[in-house]
Short mmCIF file of C-alpha atoms in Angstrom, two decimals:
data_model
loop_
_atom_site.label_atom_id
_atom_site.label_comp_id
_atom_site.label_asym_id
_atom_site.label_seq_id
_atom_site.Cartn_x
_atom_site.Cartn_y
_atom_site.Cartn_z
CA UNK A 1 0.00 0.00 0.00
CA UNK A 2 1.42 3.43 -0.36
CA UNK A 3 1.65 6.01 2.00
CA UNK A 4 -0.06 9.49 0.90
CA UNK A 5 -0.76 12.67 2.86
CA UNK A 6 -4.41 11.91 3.65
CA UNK A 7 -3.92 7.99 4.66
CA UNK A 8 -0.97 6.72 7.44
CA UNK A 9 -0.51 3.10 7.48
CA UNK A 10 0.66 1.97 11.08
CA UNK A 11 3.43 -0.53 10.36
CA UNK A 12 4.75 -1.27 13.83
CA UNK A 13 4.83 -0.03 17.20
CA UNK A 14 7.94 2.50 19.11
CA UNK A 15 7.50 2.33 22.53
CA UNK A 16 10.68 5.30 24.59
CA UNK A 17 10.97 5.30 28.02
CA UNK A 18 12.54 6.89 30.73
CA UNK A 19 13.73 4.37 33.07
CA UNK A 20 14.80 5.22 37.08
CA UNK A 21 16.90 2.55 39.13
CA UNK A 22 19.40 1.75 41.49
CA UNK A 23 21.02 -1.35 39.64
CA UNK A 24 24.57 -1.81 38.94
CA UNK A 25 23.76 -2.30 35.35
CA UNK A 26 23.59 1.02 33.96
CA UNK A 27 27.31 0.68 33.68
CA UNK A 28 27.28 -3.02 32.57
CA UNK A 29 27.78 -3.24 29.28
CA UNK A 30 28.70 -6.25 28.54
CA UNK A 31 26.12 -8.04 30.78
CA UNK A 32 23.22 -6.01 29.42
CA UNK A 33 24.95 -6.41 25.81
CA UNK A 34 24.51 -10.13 26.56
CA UNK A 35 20.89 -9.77 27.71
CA UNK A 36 19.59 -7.83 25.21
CA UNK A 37 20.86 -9.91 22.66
CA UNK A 38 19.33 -12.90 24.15
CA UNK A 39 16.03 -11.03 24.49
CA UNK A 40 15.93 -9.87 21.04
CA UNK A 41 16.69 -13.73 19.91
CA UNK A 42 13.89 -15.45 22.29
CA UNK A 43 11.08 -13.24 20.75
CA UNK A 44 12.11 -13.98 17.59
CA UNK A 45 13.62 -11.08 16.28
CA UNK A 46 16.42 -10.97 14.31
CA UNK A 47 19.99 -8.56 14.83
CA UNK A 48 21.81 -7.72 12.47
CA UNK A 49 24.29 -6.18 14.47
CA UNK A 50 25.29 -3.99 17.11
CA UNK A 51 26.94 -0.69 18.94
CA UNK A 52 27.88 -0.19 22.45
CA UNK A 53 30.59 2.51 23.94
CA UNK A 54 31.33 2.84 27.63
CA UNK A 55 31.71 6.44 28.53
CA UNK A 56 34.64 7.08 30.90
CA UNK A 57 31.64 8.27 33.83
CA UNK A 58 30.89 4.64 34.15
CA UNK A 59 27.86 5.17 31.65
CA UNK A 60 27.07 3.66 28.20
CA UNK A 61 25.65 3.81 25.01
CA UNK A 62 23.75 1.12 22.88
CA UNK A 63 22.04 0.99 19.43
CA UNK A 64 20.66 -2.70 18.10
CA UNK A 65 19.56 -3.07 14.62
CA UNK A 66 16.69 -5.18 13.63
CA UNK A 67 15.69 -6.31 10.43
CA UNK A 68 12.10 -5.10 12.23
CA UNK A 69 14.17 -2.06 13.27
CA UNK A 70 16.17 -1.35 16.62
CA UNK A 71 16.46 -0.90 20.12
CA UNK A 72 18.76 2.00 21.52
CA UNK A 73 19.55 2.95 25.10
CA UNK A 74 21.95 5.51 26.91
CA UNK A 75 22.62 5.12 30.93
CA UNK A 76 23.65 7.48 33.15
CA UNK A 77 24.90 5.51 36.21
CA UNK A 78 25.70 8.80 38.34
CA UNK A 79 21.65 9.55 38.02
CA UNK A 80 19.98 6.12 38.14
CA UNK A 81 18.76 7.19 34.88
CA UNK A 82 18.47 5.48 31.15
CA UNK A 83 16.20 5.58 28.63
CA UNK A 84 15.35 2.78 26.57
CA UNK A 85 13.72 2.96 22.94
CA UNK A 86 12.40 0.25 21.21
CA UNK A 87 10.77 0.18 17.76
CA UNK A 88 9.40 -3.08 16.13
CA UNK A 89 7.26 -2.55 12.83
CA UNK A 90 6.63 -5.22 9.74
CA UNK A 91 4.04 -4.90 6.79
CA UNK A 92 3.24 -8.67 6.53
CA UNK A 93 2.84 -8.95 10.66
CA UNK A 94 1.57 -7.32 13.94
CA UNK A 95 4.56 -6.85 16.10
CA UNK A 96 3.09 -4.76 18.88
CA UNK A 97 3.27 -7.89 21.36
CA UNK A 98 6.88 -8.60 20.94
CA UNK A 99 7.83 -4.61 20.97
CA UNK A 100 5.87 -4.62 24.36
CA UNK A 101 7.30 -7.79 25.44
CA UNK A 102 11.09 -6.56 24.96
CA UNK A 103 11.05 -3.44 26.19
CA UNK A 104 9.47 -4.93 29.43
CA UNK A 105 12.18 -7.60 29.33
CA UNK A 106 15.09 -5.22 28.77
CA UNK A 107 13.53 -2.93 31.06
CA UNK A 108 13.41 -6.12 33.88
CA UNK A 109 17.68 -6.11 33.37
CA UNK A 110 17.33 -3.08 35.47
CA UNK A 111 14.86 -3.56 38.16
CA UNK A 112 13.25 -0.07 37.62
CA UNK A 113 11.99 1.92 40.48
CA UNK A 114 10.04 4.19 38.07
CA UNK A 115 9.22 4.04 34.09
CA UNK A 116 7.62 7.03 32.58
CA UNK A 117 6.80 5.63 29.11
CA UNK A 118 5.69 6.83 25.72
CA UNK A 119 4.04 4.53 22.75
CA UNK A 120 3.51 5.53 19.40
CA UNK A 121 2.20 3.70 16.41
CA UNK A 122 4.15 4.21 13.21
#
């Protein structure tokens, strides 16, 4: 279908949050690297590869692609603070499960005190 001025097709579902906790993994990179990878894999989602960077603060940096699209966060250890994106669209199936069901599941690596939390179909 194409896409015109008057008509938006919703293809998939891109859920940011802002994520508050006390957990030593906002400047683990490799074990949420690990996690996220496995996460992406068990609800059948498929990476084609990946970016992390640890910031000297302790803090780091992460963008996934998808071949549904990606998942990106950025911690800031020093403020029990990340945020967490996570987009997941497909013409020829509804993906708004899964996007829900990974960014809960990344979201779990963290044990959140608080998630403020935006969705947006796309």
């Amino acid at each position: 279908q194409k896409i015109t001025k008057d008509k938006k097709i919703a293809t998939g579902l891109h859920i940011l949050g802002d994520v508050y906790t006390k957990s030593k993994n906002l400047s683990s990179i490799v074990k949420v690297k690990r996690g996220i990878s496995n996460i992406i894999k068990k609800n059948g989602l498929t990476e084609l590869g990946s970016f992390y960077h640890q910031f000297h603060s302790g803090g780091f940096t992460g963008i996934v692609a998808l071949t549904e699209s990606h998942v990106a966060l950025h911690t800031w250890p020093e403020c029990g603070y990340l945020t967490l994106d996570v987009f997941v669209c497909n013409y020829t199936s509804k993906n708004d499960k899964v996007c829900k069901k990974v960014f809960d599941e990344i979201n779990a690596l963290f044990d959140p005190t608080r998630i403020n939390v935006r969705a947006i179909k796309r």
